Coordinates of C-alpha atoms and ligand atoms in Angstrom, one line a residue:
M1 CA 38.0 48.9 86.1
K2 CA 41.7 49.2 86.9
A3 CA 42.7 52.8 87.5
S4 CA 46.0 54.4 86.5
T5 CA 48.5 55.0 89.3
A6 CA 50.5 57.5 87.2
T7 CA 50.5 61.2 86.8
T8 CA 49.8 62.2 83.2
V9 CA 49.9 65.6 81.6
I10 CA 48.4 66.2 78.2
T11 CA 49.4 69.4 76.4
N12 CA 49.6 71.1 73.0
G13 CA 45.9 71.0 72.0
Q14 CA 42.7 72.9 72.3
L15 CA 40.7 71.8 75.4
I16 CA 37.0 71.1 75.0
D17 CA 35.8 70.4 78.5
G18 CA 32.3 69.1 77.5
T19 CA 30.3 71.6 79.5
G20 CA 29.5 73.6 76.4
R21 CA 32.0 76.4 77.3
P22 CA 34.1 77.6 74.4
P23 CA 37.4 75.7 73.9
I24 CA 40.7 76.8 75.5
A25 CA 43.1 77.3 72.6
K26 CA 46.3 76.2 74.4
G27 CA 44.8 73.8 76.9
A28 CA 46.2 71.2 79.2
L29 CA 44.9 68.4 81.3
L30 CA 46.6 67.0 84.4
I31 CA 45.6 63.5 85.6
E32 CA 46.6 62.0 88.9
N33 CA 45.8 58.4 89.4
E34 CA 42.4 57.9 87.7
R35 CA 41.1 61.4 88.1
I36 CA 41.4 64.9 86.6
R37 CA 43.4 67.3 88.8
F38 CA 43.6 70.3 86.4
A39 CA 41.8 71.2 83.2
G40 CA 42.6 74.7 81.8
P41 CA 45.1 76.8 80.0
E42 CA 48.6 75.3 79.7
A43 CA 50.1 78.5 81.2
A44 CA 48.2 77.8 84.5
L45 CA 49.3 74.2 84.9
P46 CA 50.4 73.3 88.5
A47 CA 54.0 72.2 89.1
L48 CA 54.6 68.7 87.7
P49 CA 56.5 65.9 89.3
N50 CA 59.7 64.6 87.6
D51 CA 58.2 61.3 86.6
V52 CA 55.2 62.8 84.9
C53 CA 54.0 60.9 81.9
R54 CA 53.5 63.3 78.9
I55 CA 51.1 63.0 76.0
D56 CA 51.4 65.5 73.1
A57 CA 48.1 66.3 71.5
K58 CA 50.0 67.6 68.4
G59 CA 48.0 70.8 68.1
G60 CA 44.8 68.8 68.0
T61 CA 41.9 68.4 70.5
I62 CA 41.7 67.2 74.1
M63 CA 38.1 66.3 74.9
P64 CA 36.0 64.0 77.1
G65 CA 35.5 60.4 75.9
L66 CA 32.3 60.1 73.9
V67 CA 29.1 58.5 75.3
E68 CA 26.9 56.3 73.1
A69 CA 23.4 56.9 74.7
H70 CA 21.5 54.1 72.8
F71 CA 23.9 51.2 72.3
H72 CA 22.8 47.7 71.2
P73 CA 25.8 45.5 71.9
T74 CA 24.1 42.4 70.7
Y75 CA 22.9 43.7 67.4
F76 CA 25.4 42.3 64.9
N77 CA 24.8 44.4 61.8
V78 CA 21.6 42.5 60.8
A79 CA 19.5 43.2 57.7
A80 CA 16.3 41.5 59.0
L81 CA 14.6 42.1 62.3
E82 CA 14.1 38.5 63.1
D83 CA 17.9 37.9 62.9
L84 CA 18.2 39.8 66.2
D85 CA 16.4 37.0 68.0
I86 CA 17.0 33.7 66.3
K87 CA 19.9 33.7 63.9
Y88 CA 22.7 32.7 66.3
P89 CA 22.7 31.0 69.7
V90 CA 23.2 33.2 72.7
E91 CA 26.8 31.9 73.1
Y92 CA 27.9 33.4 69.8
V93 CA 25.9 36.6 70.2
T94 CA 27.8 37.1 73.5
L95 CA 31.1 37.0 71.7
L96 CA 29.8 39.3 69.0
A97 CA 28.7 41.7 71.7
S98 CA 32.1 41.6 73.3
A99 CA 33.7 42.5 69.9
N100 CA 31.2 45.4 69.5
A101 CA 32.1 46.7 72.9
K102 CA 35.9 46.7 72.0
L103 CA 35.1 48.4 68.7
A104 CA 33.0 51.2 70.5
L105 CA 35.9 51.9 72.8
D106 CA 38.4 52.0 69.9
C107 CA 36.0 54.5 68.3
G108 CA 36.4 56.9 71.3
Y109 CA 33.3 55.9 73.2
T110 CA 34.4 55.5 76.8
S111 CA 30.8 55.0 78.1
A112 CA 27.5 53.7 76.7
R113 CA 24.0 53.1 77.8
S114 CA 22.4 49.9 76.4
G115 CA 19.2 50.3 74.5
G116 CA 18.3 46.7 75.0
S117 CA 20.2 43.4 74.5
L118 CA 19.5 39.7 73.8
F119 CA 18.9 37.9 77.1
N120 CA 21.1 39.4 79.8
I121 CA 24.2 39.8 77.8
D122 CA 24.8 43.5 78.5
V123 CA 24.6 42.9 82.2
W124 CA 27.4 40.4 82.1
L125 CA 29.3 42.3 79.4
K126 CA 29.3 45.2 81.8
K127 CA 30.8 43.0 84.6
A128 CA 33.5 41.7 82.3
I129 CA 34.4 45.3 81.2
E130 CA 34.5 46.5 84.8
N131 CA 36.7 43.5 85.7
D132 CA 39.0 44.3 82.8
L133 CA 38.4 40.9 81.2
V134 CA 37.4 42.6 77.9
P135 CA 37.8 46.2 76.8
G136 CA 34.7 48.3 76.3
P137 CA 32.8 51.4 77.3
R138 CA 31.6 51.8 80.9
L139 CA 28.1 50.4 80.4
A140 CA 24.6 50.9 81.8
A141 CA 22.7 47.7 81.1
S142 CA 19.1 47.2 80.0
G143 CA 18.8 43.4 79.3
R144 CA 15.5 42.3 77.6
E145 CA 13.0 44.9 76.4
I146 CA 9.3 45.1 77.1
C147 CA 6.6 45.4 74.4
G148 CA 2.8 44.9 74.3
A149 CA 1.5 41.8 72.6
G150 CA 1.0 42.3 68.9
G151 CA 3.3 45.4 69.1
L152 CA 6.4 46.3 67.2
M153 CA 8.7 43.7 68.7
D154 CA 6.2 40.8 68.7
W155 CA 6.9 39.8 65.1
N156 CA 7.2 36.0 65.1
P157 CA 3.9 34.6 63.8
D158 CA 2.3 32.0 66.1
F159 CA 2.6 29.2 63.5
R160 CA 6.4 29.3 63.9
K161 CA 6.0 28.4 67.5
I162 CA 8.9 30.7 68.4
G163 CA 8.6 33.0 71.4
M164 CA 10.5 36.2 71.8
E165 CA 11.9 35.5 75.2
G166 CA 15.5 36.2 74.3
L167 CA 14.9 39.7 73.1
V168 CA 11.6 41.0 74.5
L169 CA 9.2 40.3 77.3
I170 CA 5.7 40.4 75.7
I171 CA 3.0 41.7 78.0
N172 CA -0.8 42.0 78.1
G173 CA -2.0 44.5 80.7
A174 CA -0.6 46.2 83.8
E175 CA -0.3 43.0 85.8
E176 CA 2.0 41.4 83.2
A177 CA 3.9 44.7 82.9
R178 CA 4.7 44.5 86.6
A179 CA 5.7 40.8 86.3
A180 CA 8.1 41.6 83.4
V181 CA 9.8 44.4 85.3
R182 CA 10.2 42.1 88.3
K183 CA 12.0 39.6 86.1
L184 CA 14.4 42.3 85.1
V185 CA 15.0 43.3 88.7
K186 CA 16.5 39.8 89.2
D187 CA 18.5 40.1 86.0
G188 CA 20.3 43.1 87.4
V189 CA 19.5 45.7 84.8
E190 CA 19.6 49.4 85.5
W191 CA 17.4 50.6 82.6
V192 CA 14.0 49.1 81.5
K193 CA 13.6 49.6 77.8
T194 CA 10.0 49.5 76.5
Y195 CA 8.1 50.0 73.2
P196 CA 5.3 52.5 73.7
T197 CA 5.0 53.0 69.9
G198 CA 5.7 51.3 66.5
D199 CA 8.2 52.2 63.8
A200 CA 8.4 52.9 60.1
A201 CA 10.1 49.5 59.8
V202 CA 6.7 47.8 60.2
P203 CA 4.2 49.8 58.1
D204 CA 1.3 47.4 58.0
V205 CA 0.3 47.0 61.6
N206 CA 2.8 48.8 63.8
D207 CA 3.9 51.9 62.0
H208 CA 5.5 55.0 63.6
H209 CA 2.0 56.4 64.5
T210 CA 0.8 53.3 66.2
L211 CA 0.7 52.7 70.0
C212 CA 2.2 49.4 71.2
M213 CA 1.5 49.7 74.9
T214 CA -1.3 51.3 76.9
F215 CA -0.8 54.1 79.4
E216 CA -1.7 51.7 82.2
E217 CA 1.0 49.2 81.1
M218 CA 3.6 52.0 80.9
H219 CA 2.6 53.4 84.3
A220 CA 2.8 49.9 85.9
V221 CA 6.3 49.5 84.4
V222 CA 7.5 52.9 85.8
A223 CA 6.0 52.4 89.3
T224 CA 7.6 48.9 89.6
A225 CA 10.9 50.0 88.1
H226 CA 11.2 53.1 90.2
N227 CA 10.3 51.1 93.3
H228 CA 13.4 49.0 92.7
G229 CA 15.7 51.9 91.8
M230 CA 15.6 51.2 88.1
K231 CA 15.0 53.8 85.3
V232 CA 12.6 53.5 82.4
T233 CA 13.0 54.5 78.8
G234 CA 11.0 53.8 75.6
H235 CA 10.9 53.8 71.9
C236 CA 8.6 56.8 71.4
R237 CA 7.7 58.0 67.9
A238 CA 3.9 58.7 67.8
T239 CA 2.9 61.9 69.6
A240 CA 0.4 60.2 71.8
G241 CA 3.1 57.6 72.9
I242 CA 5.5 60.4 73.7
K243 CA 2.9 62.1 76.0
N244 CA 1.9 58.7 77.6
A245 CA 5.6 58.2 78.4
L246 CA 6.1 61.6 79.9
R247 CA 2.9 61.4 82.0
A248 CA 3.8 57.9 83.1
G249 CA 7.1 59.1 84.5
Y250 CA 9.6 57.9 82.0
D251 CA 13.2 58.9 82.8
T252 CA 14.3 59.4 79.1
L253 CA 12.7 59.1 75.7
E254 CA 14.3 57.3 72.8
H255 CA 13.7 59.1 69.5
G256 CA 10.9 61.5 70.7
T257 CA 10.1 61.8 67.0
F258 CA 6.8 63.6 66.6
M259 CA 6.7 66.2 69.4
D260 CA 3.8 68.7 69.4
D261 CA 3.8 71.8 71.6
E262 CA 2.1 70.1 74.5
A263 CA 4.6 67.2 74.5
L264 CA 7.5 69.7 74.3
D265 CA 6.1 71.6 77.3
I266 CA 5.8 68.4 79.5
L267 CA 9.2 67.3 78.3
L268 CA 10.8 70.6 79.4
E269 CA 8.9 70.8 82.6
R270 CA 10.1 67.3 83.6
N271 CA 13.6 67.9 82.1
V272 CA 13.6 64.5 80.4
P273 CA 16.5 63.8 78.0
V274 CA 15.8 62.6 74.5
V275 CA 18.1 60.4 72.4
P276 CA 16.9 61.0 68.8
A277 CA 19.0 58.4 67.1
L278 CA 18.5 59.9 63.7
Y279 CA 21.3 58.9 61.5
F280 CA 19.7 55.4 61.4
E281 CA 16.8 57.0 59.5
L282 CA 19.0 58.7 57.0
A283 CA 21.0 55.5 56.5
S284 CA 17.7 53.6 56.0
V285 CA 16.5 56.1 53.4
E286 CA 19.9 56.1 51.5
R287 CA 20.8 52.5 51.7
G288 CA 17.4 50.8 52.2
P289 CA 17.0 49.8 48.5
E290 CA 20.3 47.8 48.6
F291 CA 18.9 45.8 51.5
G292 CA 15.5 45.2 49.9
M293 CA 13.4 47.8 52.0
S294 CA 10.1 48.5 50.4
Q295 CA 9.3 52.1 49.2
R296 CA 6.7 52.3 51.9
V297 CA 9.2 51.5 54.6
I298 CA 11.6 54.0 53.1
D299 CA 8.9 56.7 52.9
G300 CA 8.1 56.1 56.6
H301 CA 11.8 56.5 57.5
K302 CA 11.8 59.8 55.5
E303 CA 8.9 61.1 57.5
T304 CA 10.6 59.9 60.7
L305 CA 13.8 61.6 59.7
E306 CA 12.2 65.0 59.0
G307 CA 9.9 64.8 62.1
G308 CA 12.8 63.7 64.3
A309 CA 15.2 66.4 63.1
E310 CA 12.5 69.1 63.6
S311 CA 11.8 67.9 67.1
A312 CA 15.5 67.7 68.0
R313 CA 16.0 71.4 66.8
R314 CA 13.0 72.5 68.9
I315 CA 14.1 70.6 72.0
L316 CA 17.7 72.0 71.9
K317 CA 16.5 75.5 71.2
A318 CA 14.1 75.4 74.1
G319 CA 16.9 74.4 76.5
G320 CA 16.0 70.6 76.6
R321 CA 18.6 67.9 76.8
L322 CA 19.6 65.5 74.0
G323 CA 21.9 62.5 74.0
M324 CA 23.8 61.2 71.0
G325 CA 23.6 57.6 70.0
G326 CA 21.6 55.4 67.9
D327 CA 20.8 51.9 66.9
Y328 CA 24.1 51.1 65.4
G329 CA 24.2 47.4 64.6
F330 CA 22.1 47.1 61.4
A331 CA 23.5 46.3 58.0
W332 CA 23.0 49.9 56.8
N333 CA 24.4 51.5 59.9
P334 CA 26.9 49.0 61.4
H335 CA 28.8 49.1 64.6
G336 CA 31.9 51.3 64.3
D337 CA 29.9 54.1 62.5
Y338 CA 28.8 55.7 65.8
A339 CA 30.4 59.1 65.2
K340 CA 28.4 59.5 62.0
E341 CA 25.6 60.5 64.3
L342 CA 27.6 63.6 65.4
T343 CA 28.5 64.6 61.8
F344 CA 24.8 64.2 60.9
F345 CA 23.6 66.5 63.7
V346 CA 26.0 69.2 62.4
K347 CA 25.5 68.8 58.7
Y348 CA 21.8 67.7 58.5
V349 CA 20.1 69.0 61.7
G350 CA 22.1 72.2 61.9
F351 CA 23.6 72.1 65.4
T352 CA 27.0 73.6 66.0
P353 CA 29.9 71.1 66.6
L354 CA 30.2 72.4 70.2
E355 CA 26.5 71.7 70.9
V356 CA 26.7 68.2 69.5
L357 CA 29.8 67.5 71.5
T358 CA 28.1 68.6 74.7
C359 CA 25.2 66.3 73.9
A360 CA 27.6 63.5 73.2
T361 CA 29.6 63.9 76.4
K362 CA 28.0 65.8 79.3
T363 CA 24.3 64.9 78.5
G364 CA 25.3 61.3 77.7
A365 CA 26.9 60.9 81.1
E366 CA 23.8 62.4 82.7
I367 CA 21.6 59.9 80.8
L368 CA 23.8 57.1 82.1
G369 CA 23.2 58.4 85.6
R370 CA 26.9 59.2 86.1
G371 CA 27.0 62.9 85.3
H372 CA 28.8 63.5 88.6
E373 CA 31.7 61.2 87.6
I374 CA 32.2 61.4 83.9
G375 CA 31.2 63.3 80.8
T376 CA 33.2 66.5 81.3
L377 CA 36.9 67.4 81.9
E378 CA 36.7 69.0 85.3
P379 CA 38.8 68.5 88.4
G380 CA 37.7 65.5 90.5
K381 CA 36.1 63.6 87.6
L382 CA 37.3 60.3 86.2
A383 CA 39.8 60.8 83.4
D384 CA 37.9 59.4 80.4
V385 CA 39.6 61.4 77.7
L386 CA 39.8 61.4 73.9
I387 CA 42.8 63.1 72.2
V388 CA 42.3 63.7 68.5
D389 CA 44.9 64.8 65.9
G390 CA 43.0 67.7 64.4
D391 CA 40.4 70.4 65.1
V392 CA 37.1 68.6 65.7
L393 CA 35.3 72.0 65.9
S394 CA 36.2 72.9 62.3
D395 CA 35.6 69.3 61.1
I396 CA 33.5 67.1 63.4
S397 CA 33.8 64.2 60.9
L398 CA 37.4 63.7 62.1
L399 CA 35.8 61.8 65.0
E400 CA 34.7 59.1 62.4
D401 CA 38.3 58.3 61.7
R402 CA 40.0 56.2 64.4
R403 CA 43.4 56.7 62.8
R404 CA 43.1 60.3 64.1
F405 CA 43.0 59.2 67.7
I406 CA 46.1 59.8 69.6
A407 CA 44.6 58.3 72.8
V408 CA 41.4 56.9 74.2
M409 CA 41.6 56.9 78.0
Q410 CA 39.4 55.5 80.7
G411 CA 40.3 56.4 84.3
G412 CA 43.6 57.8 83.2
V413 CA 44.6 54.5 81.4
V414 CA 45.2 54.6 77.6
K415 CA 43.0 51.9 76.1
A416 CA 43.2 52.7 72.4
G417 CA 44.7 55.2 69.9
R418 CA 48.3 55.7 68.7
V419 CA 49.8 56.1 72.2
M420 CA 49.1 52.8 74.0
A421 CA 49.4 52.5 77.7
P422 CA 52.2 54.9 78.7
S423 CA 50.5 55.4 82.0
A424 CA 49.4 51.9 82.8
Ligands
LIG1 ZN1 17.2 50.8 69.6

């Protein structure tokens, strides 16, 4: 990704650095080339060169770029699960994924971790973004997901004679689990996304309390992935699936919905981050009827919503780590709505705006594996910055409105917002 060669100073706004520290009321950020040189009170700014590029935050907020920790670039706002796999050819889905990546960056998300994608699209999308061919968040790629045969993602009935090879590698046993991970090694993914449990979306045979992989399969995935320097995550709702994942050595959990005391203890001991992805559940409950969801499915999403919100509260209170993100790309929670997750965690779950922003920046960067480079506004880090016209701590929903963005910056270069490219 092309770095800025300019010196830029941002002033006249409260500075939220993403570490969880309280904001600095009259803050300033100094960027040299692509990195942050100073983040602190405006009164303490170092001497500035004459040709410094100035950005006025207009009394609003200067904060780190947001991190989407569970991003599905190839989901194109589908209303039916099977559309994810067979509705369009891979060529068209690739273009849709590119459009979704641009939209995410426009929405202030300067980084994202893929939660799985059709074929290997996210791996190549990441390369295209890094080579400045298309705009988008800095990506961590997952490629195809892994699920046990007959599990949540193995939905095409045999009589259709359609495999699932574009979206998911279906496995039976530890040997096939290893083989699936080895395929992904060659694809170039960084994260291996698995399906240890089912979901409320499939109430008959794979509901949210059903296991979709065995411990042996999960352990084989982790051992093979870790051997090749890849990390492992999984769709974990059922309590037993959460414990299996933690004991098998998973690096993060998606959802972590039904945590009991024992699961929470192991989670904290291993310091494993969780991405609850909960606004999806609320959107399913509220908008499910208009998309033909059955009452049973909606009831399951309600149970998931309440269980997931309670688990998220317990994890944060106990000092655990949560990432913000979540399955945007369905008809009832389309791409572009990403920041609704943040508002939801303040209004529905009861977190403070500052807690939510720390999850959405610092912890998100840690989940990506790039906590040393991005996620906070501290000297030496890459200048991925979001400047918002308004006080996001008194109204976090301002982040849902792109018209409020003065600038979205990656590596000191303005990529979106009202001020375009003064430092390019
Ligand atoms: Zn997902």
